[in-house]
XYZ file of C-alpha atoms in Angstrom:
697
model
C 110.452 95.896 98.876
C 113.265 95.428 96.312
C 112.969 91.664 96.783
C 109.236 91.782 96.154
C 109.781 93.806 92.990
C 112.404 91.336 91.727
C 110.045 88.411 92.351
C 107.225 90.299 90.635
C 109.468 91.015 87.630
C 110.707 87.437 87.365
C 107.114 86.185 87.337
C 106.211 88.652 84.607
C 109.368 87.641 82.689
C 108.383 83.991 82.925
C 104.942 84.816 81.550
C 106.519 86.795 78.694
C 108.812 83.900 77.776
C 105.866 81.527 77.771
C 103.844 83.896 75.577
C 106.843 84.329 73.289
C 107.161 80.549 72.823
C 103.463 80.146 72.089
C 103.260 82.929 69.547
C 106.710 82.174 67.982
C 107.837 85.786 67.991
C 110.173 86.712 65.157
C 112.147 89.942 65.033
C 111.152 91.734 61.828
C 113.140 94.621 60.405
C 111.093 97.653 59.375
C 109.828 97.352 55.829
C 110.981 100.809 54.816
C 114.658 101.351 55.591
C 117.371 103.513 54.107
C 120.228 101.763 52.250
C 122.700 99.899 54.426
C 125.583 102.148 53.471
C 123.640 105.220 54.573
C 123.904 106.924 51.179
C 121.000 108.702 49.510
C 120.008 107.464 46.091
C 117.780 110.474 45.243
C 117.902 114.252 45.075
C 115.244 116.352 46.781
C 113.922 119.529 45.194
C 111.676 121.922 47.062
C 108.474 122.517 45.177
C 107.294 126.022 44.353
C 103.577 126.908 44.441
C 103.549 127.201 40.651
C 104.984 123.699 40.069
C 103.144 121.772 37.378
C 101.643 118.399 38.147
C 100.591 115.343 36.172
C 97.543 113.447 37.324
C 97.391 109.656 37.537
C 94.632 107.313 38.553
C 95.499 105.514 41.764
C 93.824 105.162 45.185
C 95.597 106.667 48.179
C 96.642 104.823 51.296
C 94.270 104.923 54.225
C 96.427 107.358 56.186
C 97.060 109.594 53.181
C 93.591 111.125 53.337
C 94.210 112.857 56.700
C 94.363 116.665 56.499
C 97.549 118.371 57.627
C 97.462 119.241 61.285
C 99.569 122.030 62.812
C 100.549 121.641 66.463
C 103.001 123.733 68.526
C 106.547 122.392 68.726
C 108.038 121.502 72.083
C 111.316 119.992 73.341
C 112.202 116.323 72.810
C 111.250 113.517 75.121
C 113.649 110.596 75.000
C 111.300 107.900 76.228
C 108.428 109.058 74.053
C 110.573 109.196 70.948
C 111.787 105.625 71.577
C 108.234 104.409 71.997
C 107.244 106.302 68.860
C 109.954 104.675 66.779
C 108.832 101.180 67.692
C 105.068 101.565 67.467
C 104.948 103.860 64.440
C 107.146 101.482 62.464
C 104.846 98.606 63.323
C 101.845 100.711 62.306
C 103.477 101.610 59.009
C 104.416 97.986 58.405
C 100.877 96.782 58.890
C 99.511 99.596 56.702
C 101.932 98.958 53.835
C 101.661 95.152 53.989
C 97.905 95.522 53.750
C 98.244 97.599 50.595
C 100.870 95.249 49.167
C 98.448 92.375 49.568
C 95.742 94.395 47.818
C 98.308 95.367 45.148
C 96.842 98.870 44.833
C 99.133 101.409 43.112
C 100.201 104.551 44.971
C 99.356 108.109 43.832
C 101.722 109.206 41.098
C 102.003 112.940 40.293
C 104.933 113.913 38.055
C 106.789 117.203 38.426
C 106.957 117.484 34.625
C 104.882 115.891 31.886
C 106.605 112.542 30.951
C 107.503 111.779 27.342
C 104.848 109.952 25.318
C 107.500 107.308 24.565
C 107.410 106.331 28.242
C 103.674 105.640 28.198
C 102.038 102.238 27.668
C 99.796 102.084 24.577
C 97.336 99.823 26.400
C 96.664 101.772 29.628
C 97.923 105.195 28.346
C 99.871 105.687 31.584
C 103.581 105.737 32.337
C 105.039 102.225 32.163
C 104.855 100.243 35.370
C 107.217 97.243 35.377
C 107.858 97.522 31.586
C 108.380 94.291 29.621
C 109.203 93.469 26.012
C 106.747 91.133 24.254
C 107.192 88.766 21.308
C 106.047 91.442 18.843
C 108.973 93.680 19.917
C 106.878 96.375 21.646
C 107.000 97.416 25.294
C 103.999 97.373 27.656
C 103.314 97.280 31.397
C 103.589 93.742 32.716
C 99.996 93.770 33.997
C 98.736 95.108 30.646
C 100.696 92.491 28.678
C 99.354 89.679 30.841
C 95.721 90.840 30.763
C 95.547 91.813 27.080
C 95.368 89.279 24.261
C 96.667 91.219 21.264
C 99.122 94.024 20.532
C 97.306 97.287 19.632
C 100.001 98.093 17.041
C 100.240 94.954 14.878
C 97.422 92.811 16.364
C 99.925 90.065 17.309
C 99.438 87.778 20.296
C 101.091 89.187 23.419
C 103.618 87.010 25.234
C 106.110 88.428 27.733
C 109.734 87.808 26.745
C 111.988 89.862 29.043
C 112.002 92.916 31.317
C 112.814 96.222 29.580
C 115.519 97.375 31.987
C 116.504 100.425 29.912
C 112.973 101.893 29.961
C 112.588 101.051 33.652
C 115.766 103.008 34.432
C 114.539 106.006 32.414
C 111.230 106.010 34.292
C 113.093 105.703 37.578
C 114.903 108.985 36.786
C 111.615 110.956 36.435
C 110.800 113.392 39.266
C 107.495 113.037 41.115
C 105.821 114.743 44.055
C 105.920 113.000 47.413
C 102.627 111.206 48.005
C 102.246 113.152 51.236
C 102.201 116.302 49.106
C 99.263 115.137 46.972
C 95.506 115.153 47.461
C 92.492 113.879 45.514
C 91.804 116.138 42.560
C 88.687 118.297 42.488
C 87.870 116.935 39.008
C 85.144 114.400 38.384
C 87.629 111.562 37.959
C 87.418 109.317 41.061
C 91.105 108.297 41.257
C 92.886 111.474 40.089
C 95.322 113.416 42.271
C 96.853 116.876 42.342
C 99.515 118.745 44.292
C 98.501 119.684 47.842
C 100.103 123.060 48.719
C 99.809 122.196 52.431
C 101.617 118.871 52.005
C 105.230 117.811 51.490
C 107.001 120.337 49.202
C 109.680 117.949 47.887
C 109.977 116.345 44.454
C 111.973 113.138 44.259
C 113.051 110.572 41.692
C 110.498 107.817 41.162
C 113.108 105.156 41.917
C 113.819 106.748 45.329
C 110.297 107.526 46.512
C 110.241 104.743 49.135
C 113.415 106.017 50.782
C 112.047 109.554 51.020
C 108.458 108.757 51.996
C 109.555 106.438 54.803
C 111.207 109.403 56.540
C 109.003 112.256 55.263
C 108.011 114.847 57.907
C 104.503 115.010 56.400
C 103.883 111.308 56.922
C 100.763 110.668 59.089
C 101.510 108.903 62.389
C 99.675 107.900 65.550
C 100.565 108.859 69.083
C 102.444 105.913 70.592
C 101.079 106.644 74.040
C 97.379 106.414 73.282
C 95.609 105.492 70.009
C 92.801 107.857 71.040
C 95.017 110.887 70.481
C 94.179 112.812 67.274
C 96.128 111.957 64.080
C 99.470 113.710 63.678
C 102.141 114.510 61.121
C 105.577 113.186 61.864
C 107.039 116.707 62.159
C 104.449 117.586 64.844
C 104.861 114.413 66.846
C 107.625 115.656 69.151
C 105.628 118.704 70.187
C 102.570 116.564 70.830
C 104.499 114.105 72.986
C 105.611 116.921 75.309
C 102.056 117.899 76.132
C 100.441 114.463 75.757
C 98.455 113.401 78.836
C 98.966 109.685 78.153
C 102.720 109.226 78.588
C 103.483 105.822 80.087
C 106.277 104.942 82.487
C 109.258 103.367 80.670
C 108.840 100.450 83.093
C 105.208 99.815 82.173
C 106.151 96.512 80.605
C 107.336 95.375 84.023
C 104.053 96.297 85.717
C 104.217 100.071 86.451
C 100.757 101.602 85.862
C 101.714 105.306 85.717
C 100.084 107.418 82.963
C 100.475 111.213 82.899
C 101.943 114.251 81.167
C 105.559 115.290 80.797
C 105.706 117.164 84.128
C 104.244 114.345 86.202
C 106.337 111.861 84.215
C 109.607 113.432 85.399
C 108.357 113.513 89.008
C 107.239 109.900 88.786
C 110.666 108.715 87.645
C 112.151 109.961 90.933
C 109.809 107.792 92.974
C 109.189 104.833 90.616
C 109.990 101.575 92.399
C 111.259 100.057 89.132
C 113.778 102.847 88.470
C 116.206 101.474 91.049
C 116.114 98.078 89.373
C 116.499 99.303 85.816
C 120.055 97.941 85.425
C 118.914 94.545 86.630
C 115.845 94.743 84.448
C 117.944 95.754 81.443
C 120.323 92.848 81.996
C 117.356 90.528 82.339
C 115.892 91.940 79.124
C 119.183 91.370 77.345
C 119.305 87.837 78.661
C 115.686 87.312 77.604
C 116.531 88.619 74.133
C 119.526 86.272 73.898
C 117.287 83.381 74.881
C 114.787 84.374 72.188
C 117.560 84.519 69.583
C 118.906 81.143 70.732
C 115.387 79.731 70.629
C 114.932 81.045 67.086
C 118.244 79.467 66.079
C 117.173 76.164 67.611
C 113.884 76.386 65.739
C 115.836 76.912 62.510
C 118.083 73.957 63.318
C 115.052 71.790 64.036
C 113.476 72.863 60.756
C 116.737 72.083 58.942
C 116.953 68.656 60.563
C 113.341 67.967 59.640
C 114.111 68.965 56.070
C 117.180 66.698 56.001
C 115.126 63.888 57.518
C 112.528 64.328 54.777
C 115.205 64.279 52.087
C 116.794 61.174 53.610
C 113.404 59.504 53.703
C 112.866 60.350 50.013
C 116.332 59.048 49.192
C 115.657 55.801 51.054
C 112.387 55.399 49.146
C 114.226 55.999 45.864
C 116.921 53.488 46.795
C 114.248 50.931 47.635
C 112.622 51.503 44.232
C 116.008 51.208 42.479
C 116.738 48.030 44.424
C 113.403 46.553 43.353
C 114.153 47.464 39.735
C 117.592 45.866 39.966
C 116.065 42.714 41.436
C 113.609 42.648 38.539
C 116.469 43.066 36.049
C 118.440 40.350 37.855
C 115.473 37.976 37.632
C 115.069 38.808 33.946
C 118.779 38.237 33.272
C 118.680 34.993 35.179
C 115.751 33.810 33.063
C 117.572 34.880 29.906
C 120.743 33.059 30.994
C 118.704 29.950 31.666
C 117.195 30.163 28.177
C 120.657 30.714 26.645
C 122.019 27.748 28.571
C 119.220 25.546 27.276
C 119.890 26.786 23.747
C 123.608 26.062 24.088
C 122.800 22.591 25.330
C 120.572 22.017 22.296
C 123.376 23.259 20.011
C 125.870 20.976 21.742
C 123.510 18.037 21.356
C 123.093 18.837 17.664
C 126.862 19.060 17.187
C 127.436 15.780 19.009
C 124.859 14.077 16.811
C 126.517 15.487 13.699
C 129.992 14.487 14.896
C 128.736 10.973 15.612
C 127.303 10.810 12.107
C 130.572 12.020 10.541
C 132.660 9.627 12.658
C 130.414 6.769 11.600
C 130.973 7.642 7.938
C 134.710 8.033 8.496
C 134.926 4.683 10.234
C 133.281 3.169 7.194
C 136.448 4.077 5.292
C 135.153 6.966 3.227
C 137.934 9.374 4.289
C 139.935 7.472 6.842
C 140.010 8.013 10.569
C 140.474 11.541 11.878
C 139.076 13.908 14.491
C 137.000 16.529 12.614
C 136.959 18.921 15.592
C 140.600 19.679 14.995
C 140.261 20.810 11.383
C 139.297 24.406 12.112
C 140.117 26.270 15.308
C 139.125 29.786 16.445
C 142.124 31.668 17.865
C 140.969 35.207 18.718
C 138.556 38.116 18.343
C 138.919 41.664 17.031
C 136.751 44.032 19.111
C 136.168 47.711 18.346
C 133.152 48.320 16.127
C 130.035 49.896 17.618
C 127.630 48.087 15.284
C 127.218 44.902 13.216
C 130.070 44.006 10.838
C 128.698 43.591 7.284
C 131.781 43.127 5.086
C 135.438 42.057 5.248
C 138.361 42.379 2.833
C 142.027 41.281 3.096
C 145.061 43.124 1.684
C 147.547 40.251 1.531
C 150.626 42.352 0.728
C 150.565 44.151 4.049
C 148.610 41.553 6.028
C 145.837 44.088 6.617
C 142.189 43.274 7.269
C 139.473 45.842 6.504
C 136.065 45.568 8.200
C 132.950 47.659 7.399
C 130.177 48.200 9.914
C 126.812 49.773 10.697
C 128.704 52.421 12.687
C 129.583 53.947 9.249
C 133.314 53.287 9.707
C 135.978 50.996 8.242
C 138.581 49.626 10.658
C 142.044 48.581 9.509
C 143.538 45.640 11.459
C 147.121 44.358 11.450
C 146.825 40.555 11.138
C 150.539 39.718 11.144
C 152.562 41.425 13.866
C 150.702 43.637 16.372
C 147.090 42.519 15.866
C 146.026 46.117 16.595
C 143.574 48.429 14.890
C 145.857 50.602 12.753
C 143.245 53.214 11.893
C 139.512 53.900 11.672
C 138.417 55.291 8.289
C 135.466 57.682 8.387
C 133.670 59.215 5.426
C 130.427 57.393 4.739
C 127.033 58.680 5.909
C 125.465 55.222 5.893
C 126.145 51.580 6.698
C 129.277 50.209 5.002
C 127.985 47.210 2.995
C 130.820 46.274 0.611
C 134.641 46.337 0.403
C 136.964 45.545 -2.491
C 140.703 45.949 -3.238
C 142.332 46.622 -6.620
C 146.080 47.314 -6.604
C 146.837 49.684 -3.748
C 143.309 51.152 -3.643
C 140.439 50.171 -1.373
C 136.870 50.684 -2.604
C 133.966 50.858 -0.148
C 130.231 50.819 -0.951
C 127.584 52.105 1.415
C 123.877 52.568 2.062
C 124.492 56.265 1.298
C 124.657 55.176 -2.414
C 128.322 56.219 -2.784
C 131.640 54.506 -3.471
C 134.689 55.946 -1.693
C 138.239 55.361 -2.977
C 140.942 54.987 -0.290
C 144.735 54.939 -0.691
C 145.957 51.885 1.233
C 149.525 53.210 1.549
C 148.556 56.223 3.686
C 144.987 55.121 4.589
C 143.462 58.373 3.314
C 140.304 59.060 1.304
C 141.127 60.201 -2.224
C 137.753 60.278 -4.018
C 133.990 59.897 -3.529
C 131.655 58.792 -6.359
C 127.855 58.995 -6.355
C 127.432 55.507 -7.796
C 123.772 54.440 -7.607
C 120.321 55.713 -6.711
C 120.070 52.925 -4.120
C 122.493 51.379 -1.598
C 125.644 49.789 -2.990
C 125.285 46.155 -1.830
C 128.398 44.474 -3.297
C 131.703 45.277 -5.033
C 134.238 43.192 -6.981
C 137.178 44.083 -9.249
C 138.780 42.363 -12.218
C 140.616 43.308 -15.431
C 141.193 46.862 -14.099
C 137.441 47.291 -13.790
C 135.198 47.705 -10.741
C 131.724 46.127 -10.646
C 129.083 47.489 -8.234
C 125.718 45.860 -7.493
C 122.502 47.582 -6.378
C 118.761 47.337 -7.034
C 118.251 45.634 -10.466
C 121.555 47.055 -11.737
C 125.262 46.299 -12.059
C 127.513 49.204 -13.021
C 130.896 48.646 -14.665
C 133.582 51.261 -13.896
C 136.958 51.743 -15.549
C 139.645 52.344 -12.911
C 141.756 55.356 -13.971
C 144.089 56.281 -11.098
C 141.846 57.484 -8.301
C 138.930 58.094 -10.683
C 136.096 55.760 -11.660
C 134.715 56.219 -15.183
C 131.331 54.621 -15.846
C 131.789 52.166 -18.719
C 128.488 50.330 -18.892
C 125.420 49.406 -16.873
C 124.346 45.748 -16.957
C 120.558 45.404 -16.921
C 117.967 42.633 -17.111
C 118.236 41.825 -13.386
C 115.060 41.009 -11.475
C 115.918 42.090 -7.904
C 118.667 43.318 -5.589
C 122.153 42.233 -6.627
C 123.676 41.147 -3.332
C 126.449 38.861 -4.604
C 129.185 39.456 -7.207
C 132.210 37.206 -7.840
C 134.849 37.559 -10.600
C 136.766 34.427 -11.586
C 139.086 34.229 -14.587
C 137.178 35.870 -17.464
C 133.717 35.636 -15.964
C 131.542 37.677 -13.596
C 128.914 35.849 -11.510
C 125.947 37.878 -10.189
C 123.161 36.692 -7.886
C 119.647 38.109 -7.607
C 116.203 36.551 -7.030
C 116.497 32.766 -7.729
C 118.931 33.541 -10.549
C 122.676 33.515 -11.143
C 123.841 35.266 -14.299
C 127.258 34.603 -15.795
C 128.805 37.524 -17.727
C 131.803 37.505 -20.049
C 134.072 40.239 -18.647
C 135.716 40.789 -22.029
C 132.558 41.923 -23.836
C 130.244 42.443 -20.790
C 127.575 40.175 -22.248
C 125.479 37.597 -20.368
C 126.538 34.130 -21.531
C 124.589 31.862 -19.169
C 121.752 31.937 -16.606
C 121.454 29.462 -13.716
C 118.027 29.034 -12.134
C 117.938 28.352 -8.385
C 115.372 27.820 -5.675
C 115.168 29.099 -2.134
C 114.642 32.819 -2.751
C 117.229 35.538 -3.349
C 120.902 34.675 -3.780
C 122.889 36.250 -0.950
C 126.346 34.760 -1.566
C 128.410 33.137 -4.348
C 131.732 31.257 -4.318
C 133.610 29.754 -7.274
C 136.104 26.883 -6.930
C 138.146 25.131 -9.571
C 135.286 22.722 -10.259
C 132.103 24.184 -8.830
C 129.857 27.219 -8.588
C 128.361 27.537 -5.079
C 125.588 29.920 -3.941
C 123.837 30.577 -0.602
C 120.144 31.553 -0.565
C 117.622 33.317 1.602
C 115.882 30.047 2.495
C 118.896 28.341 4.150
C 120.046 26.320 1.106
C 123.452 25.993 -0.581
C 123.277 25.014 -4.275
C 126.274 23.522 -6.121
C 126.752 23.453 -9.940
C 129.449 21.903 -12.078
C 131.476 24.803 -13.482
C 131.958 23.130 -16.857
C 128.547 21.632 -17.619
C 126.533 24.204 -15.624
C 124.477 21.319 -14.242
C 123.338 21.394 -10.603
C 125.036 18.554 -8.762
C 123.998 18.951 -5.127
C 121.944 21.014 -2.670
C 123.608 21.242 0.743
C 121.357 21.527 3.802
C 122.098 22.053 7.459
C 121.751 25.789 8.078
C 118.530 27.052 9.643
C 118.936 30.655 8.493
C 119.893 32.731 5.455
C 123.367 31.917 4.101
C 124.977 35.388 4.085
C 128.534 34.576 2.975
C 130.706 31.907 1.365
C 134.504 31.577 1.255
C 136.943 29.054 -0.248
C 140.280 27.680 0.990
C 141.999 25.398 -1.525
C 145.080 23.211 -1.304
C 146.510 20.928 -3.971
C 144.722 17.964 -2.402
C 141.361 19.352 -1.254
C 138.978 22.316 -1.286
C 137.041 23.608 1.712
C 134.024 25.930 1.425
C 132.997 27.930 4.500
C 129.408 29.137 4.881
C 128.178 31.857 7.303
C 124.529 32.026 8.307
C 121.848 33.932 10.124
C 121.697 30.983 12.570
C 125.017 32.206 14.134
C 126.940 29.219 12.835
C 129.885 28.646 10.509
C 129.927 25.376 8.569
C 132.913 23.765 6.849
C 132.077 21.779 3.716
C 134.366 19.319 1.933
C 133.850 19.750 -1.806
C 135.289 16.297 -2.460
C 132.279 14.482 -0.987
C 129.845 17.401 -0.357
C 129.506 16.808 3.379
C 129.721 19.165 6.349
C 132.858 18.296 8.285
C 132.536 20.858 11.046
C 130.035 23.311 12.574
C 131.324 26.265 14.588
C 129.263 28.378 16.981
C 131.658 31.167 17.970
C 129.565 34.329 17.498
C 126.728 35.718 19.600
C 124.842 36.986 16.533
C 124.253 36.256 12.861
C 127.482 35.709 10.889
C 127.376 38.117 7.925
C 130.830 38.240 6.293
C 133.838 35.983 5.553
C 137.353 36.553 4.231
C 140.332 34.189 3.781
C 144.056 34.855 3.623
C 147.032 32.453 3.865
C 144.971 29.671 5.418
C 143.288 32.014 7.892
C 139.551 32.591 8.050
C 138.051 35.899 9.287
C 134.340 36.066 10.166
C 132.316 39.201 10.918
C 128.970 39.156 12.717
C 126.064 41.182 14.046
C 127.665 40.986 17.516
C 130.111 43.712 16.249
C 133.159 41.414 16.391
C 135.546 39.812 13.905
C 136.826 36.344 14.839
C 140.039 34.792 13.528
C 140.731 31.108 12.968
C 142.927 28.857 10.851
C 142.766 25.479 9.135
C 144.752 22.799 10.891
C 145.359 19.086 10.211
C 146.556 16.617 12.836
C 147.218 13.686 10.515
C 145.147 10.679 9.707
C 143.406 12.445 6.827
C 144.551 9.783 4.423
C 148.051 8.423 3.850
C 149.611 11.362 2.063
C 152.291 13.067 4.182
C 152.523 15.811 1.524
C 148.904 16.708 2.270
C 149.662 16.964 5.976
C 152.711 19.161 5.375
C 150.784 21.446 3.005
C 147.967 22.114 5.454
C 150.375 22.558 8.365
C 152.295 25.162 6.339
C 149.022 26.974 5.642
C 148.213 27.025 9.352
C 151.710 28.268 10.202
C 150.796 31.661 8.723
C 148.753 32.453 11.836
C 150.692 33.828 14.780
C 149.175 33.155 18.179
C 148.959 36.384 20.192
C 147.420 37.241 23.532
C 146.388 40.516 25.168
C 146.801 43.014 22.305
C 144.937 46.332 22.740
C 144.796 49.589 20.790
C 142.873 52.852 20.663
C 140.511 51.865 17.851
C 139.926 48.266 18.904
C 141.496 45.211 20.460
C 142.322 41.583 19.763
C 141.227 38.984 22.313
C 142.756 35.560 22.070
């Protein structure tokens, strides 16, 4: 018979495991539990019959409406109590989860009348989940979300943060257990009052769940038979001892016994499952372990599915990124092809020009020489974060100053280390102009100011609000500083680190972008006009009319006045007669800058243009002897020092080159030696780097 019972149990166990897999059983902890540390977070006070009560409007739970039932107490029954614990908890869980879904508030009867300060001005009840709104007042969260305006100041209600302080005060208020309350006899449908037959305890509002989950007045059902009458928890033990529906503890294994306590004890002596209870318990434990393992496997499978989904998303993202990179690669390839074609066109243009120059040289105009060797680029200063707009050389210390759109001025050593010595910061706009007088550096900017810098210690010593518009150009002469802006040139007396406004030169028709001081004269360029001013009396003595738009650059040699214009032209005048002698063409963009290198035998003028090129012009015969394409952007600034040429461009770099002669430029050996000595001032250097910038050779 024992073998038959074991087989019967194993079959039932197999069915249970199958049912467990299909329904995906999860072990759920009871919803209402005491704190894990076993401590009580509330104090209980026994209510007296005369205790006062405060009524609130809230529906009761379904089980709360049952009247108190008194049943005789009897001794405990171990099996019945165990069954009660399991089934009653499940009943409570289903009851409470139903009410949580409906979100109906529980009855709330206070032991003492709460302070008015703890009541919401919208619902006139004690705060529930108090929050602070944008108007600074406190309301219930539900009230704040469902109401449009504050009743105090009529402001729009928007929840800002939970009012924790008020919530803690409300949590300290004492209330009556809900199992000690009943619907009030008043006409109000959702009002409650103290039930003298119910739970006599008062508890803190914050601890009501802990108390009510274990309250002796809590309604429960008989775990043996749902048909038994409703009970209070304190009467359940007595009921179980006389209940006629007690089941055998082995009913889950197939035992069909149902009886009272007396027959239950007799049945246990003869129950065929009682002898197998150790085996059954071990099997139950094993079954439970298998359920736990199955749950863990389910979690692992879910985790792996989640990881698989994330990996799939990542792969999709990588594919999209790869497609984007391929698109960028195709675009770059197309751009490189266009650049290559442009470079080929430039090379073809240069070859044509070189052929033309060689043809003229072979005709005996200048003798035979290789024009490509006249000027050679030797390195690049890198460090600015924006286009370079102006350059200035301090010859005493072999320092180069460069101003940029990044609002800074960089100081470069051009003699020994070829490093950036320092970055000067102080302007709030693009640095457009630089000028040196004595040991002071003057910088003009789009922020309409002129800053004075001490070159010895590279520190700012003064800032002057110079113009109402950007300062476009600066030049110094005769201990005076001249600054050009929109239709104005201001003349400043230099007094130490101060600039004293001496006079403002007017009568200009446009922006003054070019100023040059030579001997006793100041040359200013504006729209199609060059004005010549006598520095001694600051009066205009001559006006040269040009063509080709605004004058962007001016250079003065021993014999000529040269200007570059917006419309790509370079005009040349005789400095003595003021007659225009030549217009030089070749650039295909605005001529931004001009610079002069002179030797006893010849004069070279360098022009920088929007077309990214540098051209070298011989002033002896007014021809272009060399075209250089070294920058990746428009060339905007030029400076010369000891035979070296510095060029700044929109590509944020400054390139360095020097004039060099290989012989054959006529028969004069003195000329060759002079130009070679000029070129010897440049020291070839490779691989210099510094914090503020670097020099690439």
